[in-house]
PDB file of N, CA and C in Angstrom:
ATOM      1  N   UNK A   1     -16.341   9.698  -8.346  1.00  0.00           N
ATOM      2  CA  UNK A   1     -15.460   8.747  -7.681  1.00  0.00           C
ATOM      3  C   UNK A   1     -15.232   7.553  -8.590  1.00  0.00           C
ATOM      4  N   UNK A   2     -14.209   7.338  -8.419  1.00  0.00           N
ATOM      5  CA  UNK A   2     -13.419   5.940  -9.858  1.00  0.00           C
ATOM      6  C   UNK A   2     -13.794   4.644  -9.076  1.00  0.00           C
ATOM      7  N   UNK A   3     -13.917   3.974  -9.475  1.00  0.00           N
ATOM      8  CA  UNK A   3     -14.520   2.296  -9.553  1.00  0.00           C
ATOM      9  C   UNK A   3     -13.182   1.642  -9.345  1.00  0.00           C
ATOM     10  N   UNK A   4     -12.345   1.277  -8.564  1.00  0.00           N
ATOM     11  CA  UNK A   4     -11.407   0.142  -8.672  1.00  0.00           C
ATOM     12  C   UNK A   4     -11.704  -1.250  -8.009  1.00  0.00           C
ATOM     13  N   UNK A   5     -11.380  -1.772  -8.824  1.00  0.00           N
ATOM     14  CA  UNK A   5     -12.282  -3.164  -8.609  1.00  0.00           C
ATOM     15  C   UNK A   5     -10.675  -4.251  -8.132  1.00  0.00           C
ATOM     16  N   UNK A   6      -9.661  -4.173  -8.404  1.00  0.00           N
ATOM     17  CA  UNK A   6      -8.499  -4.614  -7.995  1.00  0.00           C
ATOM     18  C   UNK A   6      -7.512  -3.960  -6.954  1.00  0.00           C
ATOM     19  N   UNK A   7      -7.748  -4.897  -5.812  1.00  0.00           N
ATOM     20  CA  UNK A   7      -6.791  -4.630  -4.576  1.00  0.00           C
ATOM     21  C   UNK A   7      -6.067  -6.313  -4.383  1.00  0.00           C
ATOM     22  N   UNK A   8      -4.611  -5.487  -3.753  1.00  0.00           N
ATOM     23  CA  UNK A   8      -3.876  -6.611  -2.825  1.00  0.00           C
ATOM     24  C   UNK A   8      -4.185  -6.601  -1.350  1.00  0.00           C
ATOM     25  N   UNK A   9      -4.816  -7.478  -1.180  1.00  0.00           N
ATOM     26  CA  UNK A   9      -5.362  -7.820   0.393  1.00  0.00           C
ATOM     27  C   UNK A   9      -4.075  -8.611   0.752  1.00  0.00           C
ATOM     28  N   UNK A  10      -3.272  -7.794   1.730  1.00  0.00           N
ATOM     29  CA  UNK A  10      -2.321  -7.910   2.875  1.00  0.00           C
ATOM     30  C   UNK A  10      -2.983  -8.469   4.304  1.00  0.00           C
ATOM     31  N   UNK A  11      -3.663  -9.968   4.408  1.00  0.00           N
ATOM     32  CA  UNK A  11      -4.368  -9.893   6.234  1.00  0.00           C
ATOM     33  C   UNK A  11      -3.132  -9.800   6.906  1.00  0.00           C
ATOM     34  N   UNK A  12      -1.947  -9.577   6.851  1.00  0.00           N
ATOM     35  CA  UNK A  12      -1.213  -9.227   8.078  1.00  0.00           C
ATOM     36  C   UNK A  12      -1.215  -8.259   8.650  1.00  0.00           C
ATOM     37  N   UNK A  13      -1.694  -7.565   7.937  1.00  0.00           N
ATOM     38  CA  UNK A  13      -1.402  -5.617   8.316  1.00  0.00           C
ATOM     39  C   UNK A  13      -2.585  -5.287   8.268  1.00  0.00           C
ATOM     40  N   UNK A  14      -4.076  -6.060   7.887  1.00  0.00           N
ATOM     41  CA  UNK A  14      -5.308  -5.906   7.775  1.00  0.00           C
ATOM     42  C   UNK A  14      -5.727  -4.647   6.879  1.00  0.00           C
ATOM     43  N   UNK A  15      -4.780  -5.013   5.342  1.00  0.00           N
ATOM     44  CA  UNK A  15      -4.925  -3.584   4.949  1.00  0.00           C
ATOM     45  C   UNK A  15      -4.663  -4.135   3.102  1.00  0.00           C
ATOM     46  N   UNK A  16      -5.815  -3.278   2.444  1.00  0.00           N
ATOM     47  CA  UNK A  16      -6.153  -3.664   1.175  1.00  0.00           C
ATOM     48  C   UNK A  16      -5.567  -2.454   0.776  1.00  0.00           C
ATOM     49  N   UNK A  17      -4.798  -2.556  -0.652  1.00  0.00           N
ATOM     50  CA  UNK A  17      -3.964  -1.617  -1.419  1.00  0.00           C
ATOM     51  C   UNK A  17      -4.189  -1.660  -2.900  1.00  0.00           C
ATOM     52  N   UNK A  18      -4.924  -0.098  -3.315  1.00  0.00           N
ATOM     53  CA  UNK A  18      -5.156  -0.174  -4.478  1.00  0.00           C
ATOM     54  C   UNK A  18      -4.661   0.153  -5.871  1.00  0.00           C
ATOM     55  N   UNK A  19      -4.030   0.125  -6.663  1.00  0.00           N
ATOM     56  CA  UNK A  19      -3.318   1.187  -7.590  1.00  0.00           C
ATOM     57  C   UNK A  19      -3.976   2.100  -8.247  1.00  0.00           C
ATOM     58  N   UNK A  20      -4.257   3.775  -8.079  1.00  0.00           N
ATOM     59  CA  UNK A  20      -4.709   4.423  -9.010  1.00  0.00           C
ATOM     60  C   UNK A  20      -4.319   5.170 -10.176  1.00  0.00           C
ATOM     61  N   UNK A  21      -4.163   4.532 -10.914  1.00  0.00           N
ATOM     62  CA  UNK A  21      -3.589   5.499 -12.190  1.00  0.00           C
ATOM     63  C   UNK A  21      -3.922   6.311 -12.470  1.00  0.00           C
ATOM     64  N   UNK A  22      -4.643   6.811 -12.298  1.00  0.00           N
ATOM     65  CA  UNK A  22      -5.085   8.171 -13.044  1.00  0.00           C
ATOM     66  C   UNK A  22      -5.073   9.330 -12.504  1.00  0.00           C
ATOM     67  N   UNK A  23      -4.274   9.223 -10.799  1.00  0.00           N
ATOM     68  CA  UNK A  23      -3.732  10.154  -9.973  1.00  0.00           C
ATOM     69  C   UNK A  23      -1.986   9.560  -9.455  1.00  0.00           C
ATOM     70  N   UNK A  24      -1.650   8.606  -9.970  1.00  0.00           N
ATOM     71  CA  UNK A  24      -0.254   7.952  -9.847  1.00  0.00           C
ATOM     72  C   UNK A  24      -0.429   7.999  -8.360  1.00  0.00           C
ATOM     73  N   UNK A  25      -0.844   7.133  -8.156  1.00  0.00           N
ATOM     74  CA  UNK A  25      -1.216   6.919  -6.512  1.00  0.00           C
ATOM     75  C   UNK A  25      -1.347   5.623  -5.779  1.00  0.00           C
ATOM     76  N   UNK A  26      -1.091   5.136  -4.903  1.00  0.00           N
ATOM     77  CA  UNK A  26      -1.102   3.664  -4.206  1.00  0.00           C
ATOM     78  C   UNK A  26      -2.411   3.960  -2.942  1.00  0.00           C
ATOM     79  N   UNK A  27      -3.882   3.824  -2.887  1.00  0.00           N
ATOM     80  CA  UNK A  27      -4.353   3.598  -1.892  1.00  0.00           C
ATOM     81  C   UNK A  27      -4.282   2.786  -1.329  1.00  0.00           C
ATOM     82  N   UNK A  28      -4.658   3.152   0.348  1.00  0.00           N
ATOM     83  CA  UNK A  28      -4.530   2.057   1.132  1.00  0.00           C
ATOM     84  C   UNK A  28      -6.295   2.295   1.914  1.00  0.00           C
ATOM     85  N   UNK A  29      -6.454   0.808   2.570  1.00  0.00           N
ATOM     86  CA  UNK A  29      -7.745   0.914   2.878  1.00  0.00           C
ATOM     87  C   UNK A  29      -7.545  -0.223   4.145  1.00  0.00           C
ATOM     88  N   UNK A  30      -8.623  -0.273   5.043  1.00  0.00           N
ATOM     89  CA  UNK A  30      -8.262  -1.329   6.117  1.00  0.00           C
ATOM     90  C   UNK A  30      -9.311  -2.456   5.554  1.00  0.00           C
ATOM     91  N   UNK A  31      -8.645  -3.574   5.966  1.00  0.00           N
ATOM     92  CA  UNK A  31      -9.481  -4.736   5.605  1.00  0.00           C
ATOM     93  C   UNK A  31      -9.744  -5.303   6.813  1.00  0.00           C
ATOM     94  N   UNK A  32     -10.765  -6.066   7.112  1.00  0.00           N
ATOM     95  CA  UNK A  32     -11.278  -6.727   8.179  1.00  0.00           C
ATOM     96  C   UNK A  32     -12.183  -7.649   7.556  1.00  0.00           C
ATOM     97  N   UNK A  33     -12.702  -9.236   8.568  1.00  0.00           N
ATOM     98  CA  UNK A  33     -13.794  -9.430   8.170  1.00  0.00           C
ATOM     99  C   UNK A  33     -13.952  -9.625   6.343  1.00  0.00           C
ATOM    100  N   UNK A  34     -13.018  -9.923   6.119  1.00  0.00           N
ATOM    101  CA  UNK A  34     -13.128 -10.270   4.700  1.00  0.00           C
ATOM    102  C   UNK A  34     -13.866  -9.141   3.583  1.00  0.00           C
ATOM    103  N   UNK A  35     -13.833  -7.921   4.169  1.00  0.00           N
ATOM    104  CA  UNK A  35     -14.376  -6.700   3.704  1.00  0.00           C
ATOM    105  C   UNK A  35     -13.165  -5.642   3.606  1.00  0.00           C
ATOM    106  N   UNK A  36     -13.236  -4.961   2.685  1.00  0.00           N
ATOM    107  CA  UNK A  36     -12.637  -3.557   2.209  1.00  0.00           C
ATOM    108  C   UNK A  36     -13.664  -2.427   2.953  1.00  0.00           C
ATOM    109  N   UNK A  37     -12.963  -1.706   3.913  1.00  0.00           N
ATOM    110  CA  UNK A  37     -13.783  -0.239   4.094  1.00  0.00           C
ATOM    111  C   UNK A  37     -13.249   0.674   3.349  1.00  0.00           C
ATOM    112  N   UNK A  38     -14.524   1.054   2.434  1.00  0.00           N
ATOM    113  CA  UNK A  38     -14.134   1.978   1.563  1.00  0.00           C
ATOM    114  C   UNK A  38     -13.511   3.486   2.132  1.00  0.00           C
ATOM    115  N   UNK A  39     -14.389   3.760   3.018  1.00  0.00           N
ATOM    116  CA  UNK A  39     -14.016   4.871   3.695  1.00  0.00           C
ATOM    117  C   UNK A  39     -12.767   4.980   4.621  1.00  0.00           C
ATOM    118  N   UNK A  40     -11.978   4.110   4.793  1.00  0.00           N
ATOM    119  CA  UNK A  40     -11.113   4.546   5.188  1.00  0.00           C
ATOM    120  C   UNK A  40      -9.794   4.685   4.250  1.00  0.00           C
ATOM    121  N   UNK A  41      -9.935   4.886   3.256  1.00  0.00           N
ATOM    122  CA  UNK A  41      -9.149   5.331   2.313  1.00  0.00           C
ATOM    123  C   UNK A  41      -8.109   6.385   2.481  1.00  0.00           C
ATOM    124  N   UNK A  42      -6.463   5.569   2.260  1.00  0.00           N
ATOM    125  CA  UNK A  42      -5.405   7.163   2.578  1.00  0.00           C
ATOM    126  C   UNK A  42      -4.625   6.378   1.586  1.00  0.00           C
ATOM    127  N   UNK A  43      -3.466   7.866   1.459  1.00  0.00           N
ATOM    128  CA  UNK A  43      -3.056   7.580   0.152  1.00  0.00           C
ATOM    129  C   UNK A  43      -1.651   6.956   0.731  1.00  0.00           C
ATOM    130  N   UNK A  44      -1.250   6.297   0.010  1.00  0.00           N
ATOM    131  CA  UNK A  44       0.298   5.287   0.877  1.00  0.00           C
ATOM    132  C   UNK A  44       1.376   6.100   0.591  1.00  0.00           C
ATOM    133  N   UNK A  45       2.326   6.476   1.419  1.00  0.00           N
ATOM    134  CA  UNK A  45       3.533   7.522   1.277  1.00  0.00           C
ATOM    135  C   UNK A  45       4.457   6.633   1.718  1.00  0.00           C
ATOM    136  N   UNK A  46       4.616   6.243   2.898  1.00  0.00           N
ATOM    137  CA  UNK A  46       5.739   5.200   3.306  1.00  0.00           C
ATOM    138  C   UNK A  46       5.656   3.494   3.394  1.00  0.00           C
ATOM    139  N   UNK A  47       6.127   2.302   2.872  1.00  0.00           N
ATOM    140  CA  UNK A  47       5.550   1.705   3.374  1.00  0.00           C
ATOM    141  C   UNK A  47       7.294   0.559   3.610  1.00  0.00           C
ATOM    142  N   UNK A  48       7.272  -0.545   4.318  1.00  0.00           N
ATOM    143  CA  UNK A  48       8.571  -0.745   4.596  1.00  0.00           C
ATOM    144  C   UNK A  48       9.256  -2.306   3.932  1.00  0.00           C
ATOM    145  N   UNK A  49       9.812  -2.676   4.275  1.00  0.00           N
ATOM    146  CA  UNK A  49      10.838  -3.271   2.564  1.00  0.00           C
ATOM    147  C   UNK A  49      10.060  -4.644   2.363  1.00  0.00           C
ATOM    148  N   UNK A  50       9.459  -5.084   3.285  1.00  0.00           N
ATOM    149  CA  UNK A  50       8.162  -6.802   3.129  1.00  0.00           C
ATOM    150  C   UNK A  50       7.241  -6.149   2.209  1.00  0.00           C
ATOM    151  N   UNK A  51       6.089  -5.491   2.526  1.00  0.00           N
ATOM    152  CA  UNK A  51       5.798  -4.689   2.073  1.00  0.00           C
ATOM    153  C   UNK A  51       5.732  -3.916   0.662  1.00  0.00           C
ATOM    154  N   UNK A  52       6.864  -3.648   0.410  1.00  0.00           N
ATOM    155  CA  UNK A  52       7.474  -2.846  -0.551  1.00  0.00           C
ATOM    156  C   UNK A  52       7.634  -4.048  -1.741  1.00  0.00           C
ATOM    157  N   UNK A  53       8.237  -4.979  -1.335  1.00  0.00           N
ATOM    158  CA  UNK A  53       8.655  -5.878  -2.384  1.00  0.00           C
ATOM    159  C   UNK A  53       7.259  -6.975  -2.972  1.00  0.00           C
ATOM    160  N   UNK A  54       6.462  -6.961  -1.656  1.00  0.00           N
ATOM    161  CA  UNK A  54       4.875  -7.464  -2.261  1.00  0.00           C
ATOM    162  C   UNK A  54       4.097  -6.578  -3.082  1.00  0.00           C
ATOM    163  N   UNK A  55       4.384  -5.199  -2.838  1.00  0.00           N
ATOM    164  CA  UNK A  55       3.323  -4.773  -3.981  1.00  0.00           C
ATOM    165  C   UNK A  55       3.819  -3.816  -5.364  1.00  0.00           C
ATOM    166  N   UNK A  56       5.097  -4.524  -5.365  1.00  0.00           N
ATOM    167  CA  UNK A  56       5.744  -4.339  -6.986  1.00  0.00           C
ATOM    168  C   UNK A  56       5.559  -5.006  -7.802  1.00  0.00           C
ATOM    169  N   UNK A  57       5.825  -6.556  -6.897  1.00  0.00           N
ATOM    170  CA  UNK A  57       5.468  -7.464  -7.634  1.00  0.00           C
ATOM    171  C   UNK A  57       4.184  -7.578  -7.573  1.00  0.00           C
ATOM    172  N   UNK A  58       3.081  -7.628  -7.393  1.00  0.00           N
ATOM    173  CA  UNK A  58       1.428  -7.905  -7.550  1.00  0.00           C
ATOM    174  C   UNK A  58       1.274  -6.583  -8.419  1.00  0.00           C
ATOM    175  N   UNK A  59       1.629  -5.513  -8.688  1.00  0.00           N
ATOM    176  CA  UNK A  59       1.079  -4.375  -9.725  1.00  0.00           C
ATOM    177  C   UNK A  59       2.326  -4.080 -10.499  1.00  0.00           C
ATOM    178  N   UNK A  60       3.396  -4.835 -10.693  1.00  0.00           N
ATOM    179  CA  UNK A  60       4.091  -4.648 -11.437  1.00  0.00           C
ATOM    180  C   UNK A  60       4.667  -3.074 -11.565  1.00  0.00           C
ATOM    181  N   UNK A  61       4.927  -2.470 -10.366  1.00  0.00           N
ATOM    182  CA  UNK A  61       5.364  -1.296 -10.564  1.00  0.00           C
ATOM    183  C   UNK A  61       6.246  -0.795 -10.052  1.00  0.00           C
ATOM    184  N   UNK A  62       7.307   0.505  -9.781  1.00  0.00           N
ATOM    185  CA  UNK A  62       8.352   0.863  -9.089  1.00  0.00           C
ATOM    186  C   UNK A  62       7.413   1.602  -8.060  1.00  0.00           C
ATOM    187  N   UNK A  63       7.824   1.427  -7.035  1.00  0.00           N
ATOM    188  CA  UNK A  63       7.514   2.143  -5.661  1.00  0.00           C
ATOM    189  C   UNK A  63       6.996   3.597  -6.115  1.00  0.00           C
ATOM    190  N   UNK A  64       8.359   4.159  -6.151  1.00  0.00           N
ATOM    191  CA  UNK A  64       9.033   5.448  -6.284  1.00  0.00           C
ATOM    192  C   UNK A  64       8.441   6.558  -7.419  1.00  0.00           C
ATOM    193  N   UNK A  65       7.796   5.718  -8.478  1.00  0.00           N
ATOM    194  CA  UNK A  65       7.413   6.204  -9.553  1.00  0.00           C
ATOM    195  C   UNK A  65       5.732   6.625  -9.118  1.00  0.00           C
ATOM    196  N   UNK A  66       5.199   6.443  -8.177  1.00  0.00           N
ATOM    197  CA  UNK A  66       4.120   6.493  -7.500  1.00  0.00           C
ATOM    198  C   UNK A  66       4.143   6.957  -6.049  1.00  0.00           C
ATOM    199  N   UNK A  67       5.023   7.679  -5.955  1.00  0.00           N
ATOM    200  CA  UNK A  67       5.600   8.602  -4.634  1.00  0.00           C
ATOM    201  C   UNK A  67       5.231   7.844  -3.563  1.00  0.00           C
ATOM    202  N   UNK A  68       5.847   6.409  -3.801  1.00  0.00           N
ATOM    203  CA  UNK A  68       6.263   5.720  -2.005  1.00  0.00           C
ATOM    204  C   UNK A  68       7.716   5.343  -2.037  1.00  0.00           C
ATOM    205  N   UNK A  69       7.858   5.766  -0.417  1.00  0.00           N
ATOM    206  CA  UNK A  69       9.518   5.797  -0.106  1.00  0.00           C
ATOM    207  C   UNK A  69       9.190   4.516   0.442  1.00  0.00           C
ATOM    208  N   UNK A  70      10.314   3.761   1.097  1.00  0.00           N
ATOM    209  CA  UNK A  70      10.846   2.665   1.582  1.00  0.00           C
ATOM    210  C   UNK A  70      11.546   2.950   2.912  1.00  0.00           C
ATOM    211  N   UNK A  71      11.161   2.654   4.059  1.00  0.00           N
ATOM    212  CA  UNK A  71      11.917   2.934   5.585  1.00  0.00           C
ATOM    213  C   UNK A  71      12.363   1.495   5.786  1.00  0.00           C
ATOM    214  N   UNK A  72      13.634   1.893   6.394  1.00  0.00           N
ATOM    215  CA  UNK A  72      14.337   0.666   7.101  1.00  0.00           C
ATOM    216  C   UNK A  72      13.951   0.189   8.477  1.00  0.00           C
ATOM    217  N   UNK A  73      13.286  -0.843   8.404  1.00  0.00           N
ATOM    218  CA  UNK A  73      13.082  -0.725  10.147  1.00  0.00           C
ATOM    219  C   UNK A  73      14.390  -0.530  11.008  1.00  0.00           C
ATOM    220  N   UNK A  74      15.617  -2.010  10.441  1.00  0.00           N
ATOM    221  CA  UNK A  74      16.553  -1.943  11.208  1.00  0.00           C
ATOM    222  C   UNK A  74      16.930  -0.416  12.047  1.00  0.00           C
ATOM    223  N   UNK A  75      17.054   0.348  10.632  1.00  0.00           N
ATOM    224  CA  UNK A  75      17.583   1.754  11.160  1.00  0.00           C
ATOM    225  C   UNK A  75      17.062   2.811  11.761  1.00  0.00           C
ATOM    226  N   UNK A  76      15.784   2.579  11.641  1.00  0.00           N
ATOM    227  CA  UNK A  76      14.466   2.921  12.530  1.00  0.00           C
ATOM    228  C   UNK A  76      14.770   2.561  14.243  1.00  0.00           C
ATOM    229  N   UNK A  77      14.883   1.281  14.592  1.00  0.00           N
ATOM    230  CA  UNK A  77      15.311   0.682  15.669  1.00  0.00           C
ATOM    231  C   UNK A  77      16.222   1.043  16.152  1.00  0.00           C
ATOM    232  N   UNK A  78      17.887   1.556  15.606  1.00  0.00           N
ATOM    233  CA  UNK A  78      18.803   1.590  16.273  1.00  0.00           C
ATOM    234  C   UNK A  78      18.779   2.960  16.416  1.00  0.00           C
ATOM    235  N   UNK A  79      17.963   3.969  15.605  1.00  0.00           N
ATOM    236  CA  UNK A  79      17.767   5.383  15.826  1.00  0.00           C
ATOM    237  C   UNK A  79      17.204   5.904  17.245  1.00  0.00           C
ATOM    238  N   UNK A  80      16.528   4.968  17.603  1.00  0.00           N
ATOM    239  CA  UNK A  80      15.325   5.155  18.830  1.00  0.00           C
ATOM    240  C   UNK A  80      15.694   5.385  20.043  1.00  0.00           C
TER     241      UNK A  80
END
């Protein structure tokens, strides 16, 4: 198991996000309590455009190039 020692702690969504390179991957983990649970570790597939635009900029990376899509809420909403 790989050592990542750098996450973006999101407390709005109570959820720490890690970049793994070496599987081109974005984990996600829940944060609480000023703690990372390791174990709840999943890998991020969707995440939506607040979101999206915070953790390009904090890891400097394209979404997309790390297989996460972008959902619209708006269009989410008027679908419903």
């Amino acid at each position: 198991m790989k050592n990542i020692n750098t996450y973006l702690i999101y407390k709005a969504y109570n959820i720490a996000i890690a970049l793994d390179t070496d599987n081109n991957s974005l984990l996600s983990y829940s944060y609480q309590d000023e703690e990372v649970n390791i174990s709840s570790q999943g890998i991020l597939t969707t995440v939506n455009a607040e979101l999206g635009a915070i953790i390009e900029s904090y890891f400097k990376i394209n979404l997309s190039d790390y297989g996460v899509a972008l959902y619209d809420e708006v269009l989410q909403l008027e679908t419903a």
